[in-house]
Amino acid sequence: MMDYCREHHLEFRYAADIFDAQSSRIEIRPIAGVPVIEIKRTPLDGWGKIVKRGVDLLGSIVLILLTSPIMLLAALAILIESGRPVIFLNQRVGQAGRLFDAMKLRSMKKELSIGKQFSNTPQALEFEQQLIQEKSIKEGPVYKIKDDPRVTKLGRCIRATSIDELPQFFNVFMGHMSLVGPRPHQPREVEKYSKRHKEVLAIKPGVTGMAQVSGRSDLDFDDEVRLDTYYIENWSLWFDLWILLKTPFSLFRKRKAL
């Protein structure tokens, strides 16, 4: 029953002897004189959610102002190198399975890019499947292609420094994402999730998170899920601050694939 509730993003409650409760994340409410215990999946309920959203709003505004010169220069360089579109709208799965467009600076060749902005998506998808079979360095539902031939010369540079992900601060401002949270994945990847993997959809995805500061994209997917689940169950404002402060240092860690 608990697995079912996790998978479908439902609250789990049960009636039990109050002294038999063994979880630290519980809330007890009497219904018709019977104590009903609700197990909280994350401290990000109630005031926790409000505080995190406030920090996201303020933080995204500050970070957009600070990084706008870098984004403008990178956008101009992309425009000169390969033309429009400069911003790539990459469909991702957010909290509770809701779809949204994650904004990124385009790092791939237009003719090999996938999305509603491009007319050759079926052919690009077919080529991507071929690359996944031949060059993916990850196992499980999530793929990562080593030496991806679709990436432009400039794209390799902005990916290595994560400049391509700076527009996601606008996603945070609009409420699709949080500054800190699990990494958002594509619908075709989420379709392959196991029930346990779906626990990471309990909160908004993040620009950075436990997985990113602990190994970036080089972690096994199961390790990534374990780290994100730990974050969800043990969230605090100080935890977010620690991850945000550690993020710039993780950018200089060499990755297996770009």
PDB file of C-alpha atoms in Angstrom:
ATOM      1  CA  MET A   1       0.000   0.000   0.000  1.00  0.00           C
ATOM      2  CA  MET A   2       2.851   2.367   0.801  1.00  0.00           C
ATOM      3  CA  ASP A   3       4.497   1.568  -2.557  1.00  0.00           C
ATOM      4  CA  TYR A   4       1.215   2.285  -4.316  1.00  0.00           C
ATOM      5  CA  CYS A   5       0.923   5.673  -2.600  1.00  0.00           C
ATOM      6  CA  ARG A   6       4.524   6.581  -3.469  1.00  0.00           C
ATOM      7  CA  GLU A   7       3.989   5.660  -7.113  1.00  0.00           C
ATOM      8  CA  HIS A   8       0.766   7.688  -7.406  1.00  0.00           C
ATOM      9  CA  HIS A   9       1.881  10.619  -5.182  1.00  0.00           C
ATOM     10  CA  LEU A  10      -0.770  10.004  -2.519  1.00  0.00           C
ATOM     11  CA  GLU A  11      -0.622  10.552   1.225  1.00  0.00           C
ATOM     12  CA  PHE A  12      -0.412   7.356   3.280  1.00  0.00           C
ATOM     13  CA  ARG A  13      -2.410   7.213   6.532  1.00  0.00           C
ATOM     14  CA  TYR A  14      -3.299   4.373   8.863  1.00  0.00           C
ATOM     15  CA  ALA A  15      -4.902   3.838  12.241  1.00  0.00           C
ATOM     16  CA  ALA A  16      -2.556   2.335  14.828  1.00  0.00           C
ATOM     17  CA  ASP A  17      -1.515   2.378  18.461  1.00  0.00           C
ATOM     18  CA  ILE A  18       0.230   5.723  18.940  1.00  0.00           C
ATOM     19  CA  PHE A  19       3.045   4.038  20.894  1.00  0.00           C
ATOM     20  CA  ASP A  20       3.769   1.669  18.001  1.00  0.00           C
ATOM     21  CA  ALA A  21       4.619   4.477  15.589  1.00  0.00           C
ATOM     22  CA  GLN A  22       8.289   4.233  14.653  1.00  0.00           C
ATOM     23  CA  SER A  23       8.792   7.035  12.096  1.00  0.00           C
ATOM     24  CA  SER A  24      10.072  10.510  12.918  1.00  0.00           C
ATOM     25  CA  ARG A  25       8.082  12.043  10.031  1.00  0.00           C
ATOM     26  CA  ILE A  26       4.542  11.471  11.271  1.00  0.00           C
ATOM     27  CA  GLU A  27       1.482  13.576  11.965  1.00  0.00           C
ATOM     28  CA  ILE A  28      -1.347  12.319  14.147  1.00  0.00           C
ATOM     29  CA  ARG A  29      -4.940  13.528  13.768  1.00  0.00           C
ATOM     30  CA  PRO A  30      -8.013  12.145  15.541  1.00  0.00           C
ATOM     31  CA  ILE A  31     -10.883  11.111  13.242  1.00  0.00           C
ATOM     32  CA  ALA A  32     -14.064  10.055  15.078  1.00  0.00           C
ATOM     33  CA  GLY A  33     -11.959   9.577  18.201  1.00  0.00           C
ATOM     34  CA  VAL A  34      -9.456   7.251  16.461  1.00  0.00           C
ATOM     35  CA  PRO A  35      -5.851   8.448  16.151  1.00  0.00           C
ATOM     36  CA  VAL A  36      -4.944   8.385  12.460  1.00  0.00           C
ATOM     37  CA  ILE A  37      -1.254   8.516  11.651  1.00  0.00           C
ATOM     38  CA  GLU A  38       0.024  10.122   8.451  1.00  0.00           C
ATOM     39  CA  ILE A  39       3.574   9.310   7.359  1.00  0.00           C
ATOM     40  CA  LYS A  40       5.196  12.392   5.859  1.00  0.00           C
ATOM     41  CA  ARG A  41       7.380  11.494   2.896  1.00  0.00           C
ATOM     42  CA  THR A  42       9.329  14.736   3.173  1.00  0.00           C
ATOM     43  CA  PRO A  43       9.637  17.777   5.446  1.00  0.00           C
ATOM     44  CA  LEU A  44       8.706  19.746   2.305  1.00  0.00           C
ATOM     45  CA  ASP A  45       5.067  19.907   3.379  1.00  0.00           C
ATOM     46  CA  GLY A  46       3.281  22.894   4.837  1.00  0.00           C
ATOM     47  CA  TRP A  47       5.687  25.653   5.846  1.00  0.00           C
ATOM     48  CA  GLY A  48       8.661  23.797   4.376  1.00  0.00           C
ATOM     49  CA  LYS A  49       7.162  24.100   0.894  1.00  0.00           C
ATOM     50  CA  ILE A  50       6.426  27.806   1.416  1.00  0.00           C
ATOM     51  CA  VAL A  51       9.939  28.564   2.673  1.00  0.00           C
ATOM     52  CA  LYS A  52      11.561  26.670  -0.203  1.00  0.00           C
ATOM     53  CA  ARG A  53       9.428  28.482  -2.787  1.00  0.00           C
ATOM     54  CA  GLY A  54      10.351  31.839  -1.259  1.00  0.00           C
ATOM     55  CA  VAL A  55      14.047  30.998  -1.441  1.00  0.00           C
ATOM     56  CA  ASP A  56      13.610  29.799  -5.030  1.00  0.00           C
ATOM     57  CA  LEU A  57      11.922  33.042  -6.088  1.00  0.00           C
ATOM     58  CA  LEU A  58      14.519  35.297  -4.483  1.00  0.00           C
ATOM     59  CA  GLY A  59      17.447  33.107  -5.521  1.00  0.00           C
ATOM     60  CA  SER A  60      16.326  32.774  -9.152  1.00  0.00           C
ATOM     61  CA  ILE A  61      15.929  36.554  -9.536  1.00  0.00           C
ATOM     62  CA  VAL A  62      19.417  37.184  -8.124  1.00  0.00           C
ATOM     63  CA  LEU A  63      20.999  34.425 -10.220  1.00  0.00           C
ATOM     64  CA  ILE A  64      19.283  35.586 -13.436  1.00  0.00           C
ATOM     65  CA  LEU A  65      20.684  39.085 -12.886  1.00  0.00           C
ATOM     66  CA  LEU A  66      24.174  37.762 -12.096  1.00  0.00           C
ATOM     67  CA  THR A  67      24.382  35.296 -14.993  1.00  0.00           C
ATOM     68  CA  SER A  68      22.547  37.303 -17.677  1.00  0.00           C
ATOM     69  CA  PRO A  69      25.792  38.653 -19.236  1.00  0.00           C
ATOM     70  CA  ILE A  70      27.124  35.092 -19.579  1.00  0.00           C
ATOM     71  CA  MET A  71      23.829  33.875 -21.059  1.00  0.00           C
ATOM     72  CA  LEU A  72      23.728  36.754 -23.554  1.00  0.00           C
ATOM     73  CA  LEU A  73      27.307  36.170 -24.701  1.00  0.00           C
ATOM     74  CA  ALA A  74      26.720  32.416 -25.061  1.00  0.00           C
ATOM     75  CA  ALA A  75      23.459  33.043 -26.937  1.00  0.00           C
ATOM     76  CA  LEU A  76      25.239  35.411 -29.342  1.00  0.00           C
ATOM     77  CA  ALA A  77      27.991  32.839 -29.933  1.00  0.00           C
ATOM     78  CA  ILE A  78      25.391  30.114 -30.689  1.00  0.00           C
ATOM     79  CA  LEU A  79      23.582  32.455 -33.079  1.00  0.00           C
ATOM     80  CA  ILE A  80      26.818  33.185 -34.969  1.00  0.00           C
ATOM     81  CA  GLU A  81      27.904  29.523 -35.038  1.00  0.00           C
ATOM     82  CA  SER A  82      24.668  27.793 -36.070  1.00  0.00           C
ATOM     83  CA  GLY A  83      21.751  30.256 -36.071  1.00  0.00           C
ATOM     84  CA  ARG A  84      18.370  29.877 -34.405  1.00  0.00           C
ATOM     85  CA  PRO A  85      16.895  28.637 -32.156  1.00  0.00           C
ATOM     86  CA  VAL A  86      19.270  29.699 -29.404  1.00  0.00           C
ATOM     87  CA  ILE A  87      17.083  28.400 -26.553  1.00  0.00           C
ATOM     88  CA  PHE A  88      16.305  24.683 -26.638  1.00  0.00           C
ATOM     89  CA  LEU A  89      12.980  23.704 -25.039  1.00  0.00           C
ATOM     90  CA  ASN A  90      13.611  20.215 -23.700  1.00  0.00           C
ATOM     91  CA  GLN A  91      10.453  18.448 -22.442  1.00  0.00           C
ATOM     92  CA  ARG A  92      10.982  16.999 -18.972  1.00  0.00           C
ATOM     93  CA  VAL A  93       8.916  15.342 -16.251  1.00  0.00           C
ATOM     94  CA  GLY A  94       8.410  17.382 -13.097  1.00  0.00           C
ATOM     95  CA  GLN A  95       6.706  16.989  -9.746  1.00  0.00           C
ATOM     96  CA  ALA A  96       3.966  14.322  -9.686  1.00  0.00           C
ATOM     97  CA  GLY A  97       4.620  13.512 -13.346  1.00  0.00           C
ATOM     98  CA  ARG A  98       3.685  16.937 -14.738  1.00  0.00           C
ATOM     99  CA  LEU A  99       5.402  17.821 -18.031  1.00  0.00           C
ATOM    100  CA  PHE A 100       7.241  21.108 -18.580  1.00  0.00           C
ATOM    101  CA  ASP A 101       9.788  22.575 -20.985  1.00  0.00           C
ATOM    102  CA  ALA A 102      13.223  22.895 -19.399  1.00  0.00           C
ATOM    103  CA  MET A 103      15.040  25.837 -20.958  1.00  0.00           C
ATOM    104  CA  LYS A 104      18.624  25.272 -22.107  1.00  0.00           C
ATOM    105  CA  LEU A 105      21.045  27.015 -24.432  1.00  0.00           C
ATOM    106  CA  ARG A 106      21.163  24.840 -27.550  1.00  0.00           C
ATOM    107  CA  SER A 107      24.348  22.764 -27.648  1.00  0.00           C
ATOM    108  CA  MET A 108      23.407  20.340 -30.464  1.00  0.00           C
ATOM    109  CA  LYS A 109      23.253  20.685 -34.223  1.00  0.00           C
ATOM    110  CA  LYS A 110      19.787  21.799 -35.330  1.00  0.00           C
ATOM    111  CA  GLU A 111      19.275  18.941 -37.766  1.00  0.00           C
ATOM    112  CA  LEU A 112      19.974  16.389 -35.009  1.00  0.00           C
ATOM    113  CA  SER A 113      17.993  18.051 -32.205  1.00  0.00           C
ATOM    114  CA  ILE A 114      14.752  16.606 -30.812  1.00  0.00           C
ATOM    115  CA  GLY A 115      11.700  18.635 -29.866  1.00  0.00           C
ATOM    116  CA  LYS A 116       8.680  20.573 -31.055  1.00  0.00           C
ATOM    117  CA  GLN A 117      10.956  23.351 -32.327  1.00  0.00           C
ATOM    118  CA  PHE A 118      12.447  21.061 -34.959  1.00  0.00           C
ATOM    119  CA  SER A 119      10.853  19.522 -38.060  1.00  0.00           C
ATOM    120  CA  ASN A 120      13.144  16.490 -38.285  1.00  0.00           C
ATOM    121  CA  THR A 121      12.432  15.021 -34.833  1.00  0.00           C
ATOM    122  CA  PRO A 122      11.497  11.479 -36.061  1.00  0.00           C
ATOM    123  CA  GLN A 123      14.838  11.076 -37.855  1.00  0.00           C
ATOM    124  CA  ALA A 124      16.721  12.630 -34.941  1.00  0.00           C
ATOM    125  CA  LEU A 125      15.008  10.221 -32.520  1.00  0.00           C
ATOM    126  CA  GLU A 126      15.992   7.261 -34.669  1.00  0.00           C
ATOM    127  CA  PHE A 127      19.623   8.433 -34.726  1.00  0.00           C
ATOM    128  CA  GLU A 128      19.550   8.954 -30.955  1.00  0.00           C
ATOM    129  CA  GLN A 129      18.397   5.366 -30.379  1.00  0.00           C
ATOM    130  CA  GLN A 130      21.293   4.158 -32.494  1.00  0.00           C
ATOM    131  CA  LEU A 131      23.743   6.249 -30.461  1.00  0.00           C
ATOM    132  CA  ILE A 132      22.290   4.970 -27.163  1.00  0.00           C
ATOM    133  CA  GLN A 133      22.833   1.366 -28.236  1.00  0.00           C
ATOM    134  CA  GLU A 134      26.380   2.022 -29.425  1.00  0.00           C
ATOM    135  CA  LYS A 135      27.781   4.687 -27.080  1.00  0.00           C
ATOM    136  CA  SER A 136      25.712   5.051 -23.903  1.00  0.00           C
ATOM    137  CA  ILE A 137      27.834   4.795 -20.744  1.00  0.00           C
ATOM    138  CA  LYS A 138      24.828   4.342 -18.437  1.00  0.00           C
ATOM    139  CA  GLU A 139      22.578   1.393 -17.748  1.00  0.00           C
ATOM    140  CA  GLY A 140      18.932   1.529 -16.754  1.00  0.00           C
ATOM    141  CA  PRO A 141      16.248   4.004 -17.831  1.00  0.00           C
ATOM    142  CA  VAL A 142      18.581   6.991 -18.238  1.00  0.00           C
ATOM    143  CA  TYR A 143      21.136   7.230 -21.028  1.00  0.00           C
ATOM    144  CA  LYS A 144      24.358   9.233 -21.398  1.00  0.00           C
ATOM    145  CA  ILE A 145      26.152   9.236 -24.757  1.00  0.00           C
ATOM    146  CA  LYS A 146      29.940   9.451 -24.743  1.00  0.00           C
ATOM    147  CA  ASP A 147      31.526  11.709 -27.390  1.00  0.00           C
ATOM    148  CA  ASP A 148      28.097  12.611 -28.720  1.00  0.00           C
ATOM    149  CA  PRO A 149      28.546  13.544 -32.420  1.00  0.00           C
ATOM    150  CA  ARG A 150      25.420  15.729 -32.303  1.00  0.00           C
ATOM    151  CA  VAL A 151      27.094  18.315 -30.041  1.00  0.00           C
ATOM    152  CA  THR A 152      28.609  21.396 -31.674  1.00  0.00           C
ATOM    153  CA  LYS A 153      32.107  22.700 -30.878  1.00  0.00           C
ATOM    154  CA  LEU A 154      30.653  25.537 -28.841  1.00  0.00           C
ATOM    155  CA  GLY A 155      28.170  23.094 -27.307  1.00  0.00           C
ATOM    156  CA  ARG A 156      30.991  21.037 -25.777  1.00  0.00           C
ATOM    157  CA  CYS A 157      32.348  24.157 -24.117  1.00  0.00           C
ATOM    158  CA  ILE A 158      29.065  25.341 -22.612  1.00  0.00           C
ATOM    159  CA  ARG A 159      28.191  21.791 -21.498  1.00  0.00           C
ATOM    160  CA  ALA A 160      31.555  21.320 -19.762  1.00  0.00           C
ATOM    161  CA  THR A 161      30.931  24.477 -17.725  1.00  0.00           C
ATOM    162  CA  SER A 162      27.126  23.946 -17.402  1.00  0.00           C
ATOM    163  CA  ILE A 163      26.519  27.345 -19.030  1.00  0.00           C
ATOM    164  CA  ASP A 164      23.883  25.637 -21.186  1.00  0.00           C
ATOM    165  CA  GLU A 165      21.754  25.072 -18.064  1.00  0.00           C
ATOM    166  CA  LEU A 166      21.716  28.697 -16.845  1.00  0.00           C
ATOM    167  CA  PRO A 167      18.333  29.479 -18.504  1.00  0.00           C
ATOM    168  CA  GLN A 168      16.770  26.974 -16.092  1.00  0.00           C
ATOM    169  CA  PHE A 169      16.795  29.793 -13.518  1.00  0.00           C
ATOM    170  CA  PHE A 170      13.784  31.077 -15.483  1.00  0.00           C
ATOM    171  CA  ASN A 171      12.126  27.671 -14.925  1.00  0.00           C
ATOM    172  CA  VAL A 172      12.729  28.143 -11.196  1.00  0.00           C
ATOM    173  CA  PHE A 173      11.213  31.633 -11.296  1.00  0.00           C
ATOM    174  CA  MET A 174       8.119  30.298 -13.112  1.00  0.00           C
ATOM    175  CA  GLY A 175       7.709  27.469 -10.583  1.00  0.00           C
ATOM    176  CA  HIS A 176       8.484  24.486 -12.827  1.00  0.00           C
ATOM    177  CA  MET A 177      11.716  23.723 -10.989  1.00  0.00           C
ATOM    178  CA  SER A 178      13.526  24.443  -7.731  1.00  0.00           C
ATOM    179  CA  LEU A 179      17.110  25.578  -7.224  1.00  0.00           C
ATOM    180  CA  VAL A 180      17.785  22.250  -5.482  1.00  0.00           C
ATOM    181  CA  GLY A 181      16.091  18.935  -6.200  1.00  0.00           C
ATOM    182  CA  PRO A 182      16.296  15.698  -8.194  1.00  0.00           C
ATOM    183  CA  ARG A 183      17.503  15.879 -11.778  1.00  0.00           C
ATOM    184  CA  PRO A 184      14.566  16.100 -14.261  1.00  0.00           C
ATOM    185  CA  HIS A 185      14.453  13.439 -16.960  1.00  0.00           C
ATOM    186  CA  GLN A 186      12.725  13.048 -20.312  1.00  0.00           C
ATOM    187  CA  PRO A 187       9.296  11.344 -20.590  1.00  0.00           C
ATOM    188  CA  ARG A 188      10.769   8.439 -22.584  1.00  0.00           C
ATOM    189  CA  GLU A 189      13.228   7.843 -19.731  1.00  0.00           C
ATOM    190  CA  VAL A 190      10.614   8.142 -16.965  1.00  0.00           C
ATOM    191  CA  GLU A 191       8.471   5.542 -18.759  1.00  0.00           C
ATOM    192  CA  LYS A 192      11.199   3.027 -17.919  1.00  0.00           C
ATOM    193  CA  TYR A 193      11.335   3.927 -14.199  1.00  0.00           C
ATOM    194  CA  SER A 194      10.643   1.204 -11.666  1.00  0.00           C
ATOM    195  CA  LYS A 195       8.230   1.955  -8.800  1.00  0.00           C
ATOM    196  CA  ARG A 196      11.163   2.814  -6.532  1.00  0.00           C
ATOM    197  CA  HIS A 197      12.570   5.280  -9.057  1.00  0.00           C
ATOM    198  CA  LYS A 198       9.274   7.219  -9.121  1.00  0.00           C
ATOM    199  CA  GLU A 199       9.882   8.418  -5.564  1.00  0.00           C
ATOM    200  CA  VAL A 200      12.024  11.244  -6.982  1.00  0.00           C
ATOM    201  CA  LEU A 201       8.897  12.733  -8.601  1.00  0.00           C
ATOM    202  CA  ALA A 202       7.535  13.633  -5.147  1.00  0.00           C
ATOM    203  CA  ILE A 203       9.046  17.147  -5.307  1.00  0.00           C
ATOM    204  CA  LYS A 204      10.043  19.661  -7.970  1.00  0.00           C
ATOM    205  CA  PRO A 205      13.207  18.836  -9.924  1.00  0.00           C
ATOM    206  CA  GLY A 206      16.227  21.031  -9.333  1.00  0.00           C
ATOM    207  CA  VAL A 207      18.870  22.939 -11.263  1.00  0.00           C
ATOM    208  CA  THR A 208      21.327  21.278  -8.884  1.00  0.00           C
ATOM    209  CA  GLY A 209      20.981  18.531  -6.287  1.00  0.00           C
ATOM    210  CA  MET A 210      22.571  15.732  -4.324  1.00  0.00           C
ATOM    211  CA  ALA A 211      23.407  13.730  -7.454  1.00  0.00           C
ATOM    212  CA  GLN A 212      24.989  16.695  -9.225  1.00  0.00           C
ATOM    213  CA  VAL A 213      27.335  17.564  -6.347  1.00  0.00           C
ATOM    214  CA  SER A 214      28.165  13.899  -5.720  1.00  0.00           C
ATOM    215  CA  GLY A 215      29.275  12.857  -9.191  1.00  0.00           C
ATOM    216  CA  ARG A 216      27.226  14.853 -11.708  1.00  0.00           C
ATOM    217  CA  SER A 217      26.097  12.694 -14.636  1.00  0.00           C
ATOM    218  CA  ASP A 218      28.695   9.960 -14.017  1.00  0.00           C
ATOM    219  CA  LEU A 219      26.729   8.261 -11.202  1.00  0.00           C
ATOM    220  CA  ASP A 220      24.806   5.057 -11.770  1.00  0.00           C
ATOM    221  CA  PHE A 221      21.096   5.818 -11.932  1.00  0.00           C
ATOM    222  CA  ASP A 222      20.312   3.720  -8.844  1.00  0.00           C
ATOM    223  CA  ASP A 223      22.923   5.710  -6.872  1.00  0.00           C
ATOM    224  CA  GLU A 224      21.393   8.932  -8.176  1.00  0.00           C
ATOM    225  CA  VAL A 225      17.936   7.832  -6.984  1.00  0.00           C
ATOM    226  CA  ARG A 226      19.281   6.849  -3.552  1.00  0.00           C
ATOM    227  CA  LEU A 227      20.884  10.264  -3.098  1.00  0.00           C
ATOM    228  CA  ASP A 228      17.784  12.125  -4.266  1.00  0.00           C
ATOM    229  CA  THR A 229      15.526  10.009  -2.034  1.00  0.00           C
ATOM    230  CA  TYR A 230      17.748  10.799   0.959  1.00  0.00           C
ATOM    231  CA  TYR A 231      17.441  14.506   0.107  1.00  0.00           C
ATOM    232  CA  ILE A 232      13.639  14.283  -0.175  1.00  0.00           C
ATOM    233  CA  GLU A 233      13.312  12.526   3.186  1.00  0.00           C
ATOM    234  CA  ASN A 234      15.789  14.790   5.029  1.00  0.00           C
ATOM    235  CA  TRP A 235      15.262  18.203   3.451  1.00  0.00           C
ATOM    236  CA  SER A 236      16.142  21.326   5.371  1.00  0.00           C
ATOM    237  CA  LEU A 237      17.003  24.896   4.405  1.00  0.00           C
ATOM    238  CA  TRP A 238      20.588  24.309   5.553  1.00  0.00           C
ATOM    239  CA  PHE A 239      20.751  21.177   3.394  1.00  0.00           C
ATOM    240  CA  ASP A 240      19.798  23.310   0.362  1.00  0.00           C
ATOM    241  CA  LEU A 241      22.400  25.926   1.274  1.00  0.00           C
ATOM    242  CA  TRP A 242      25.115  23.258   1.582  1.00  0.00           C
ATOM    243  CA  ILE A 243      24.280  21.858  -1.883  1.00  0.00           C
ATOM    244  CA  LEU A 244      24.186  25.330  -3.462  1.00  0.00           C
ATOM    245  CA  LEU A 245      27.571  26.237  -1.984  1.00  0.00           C
ATOM    246  CA  LYS A 246      29.086  22.954  -3.150  1.00  0.00           C
ATOM    247  CA  THR A 247      27.711  23.174  -6.696  1.00  0.00           C
ATOM    248  CA  PRO A 248      30.327  25.576  -8.201  1.00  0.00           C
ATOM    249  CA  PHE A 249      33.146  23.240  -7.119  1.00  0.00           C
ATOM    250  CA  SER A 250      31.464  20.236  -8.772  1.00  0.00           C
ATOM    251  CA  LEU A 251      31.478  22.028 -12.134  1.00  0.00           C
ATOM    252  CA  PHE A 252      35.223  21.554 -12.413  1.00  0.00           C
ATOM    253  CA  ARG A 253      35.007  17.786 -11.984  1.00  0.00           C
ATOM    254  CA  LYS A 254      35.769  16.063 -15.274  1.00  0.00           C
ATOM    255  CA  ARG A 255      32.866  14.072 -16.726  1.00  0.00           C
ATOM    256  CA  LYS A 256      32.887  10.926 -18.828  1.00  0.00           C
ATOM    257  CA  ALA A 257      30.443  12.350 -21.364  1.00  0.00           C
ATOM    258  CA  LEU A 258      29.414  15.767 -22.633  1.00  0.00           C
TER     259      LEU A 258
END
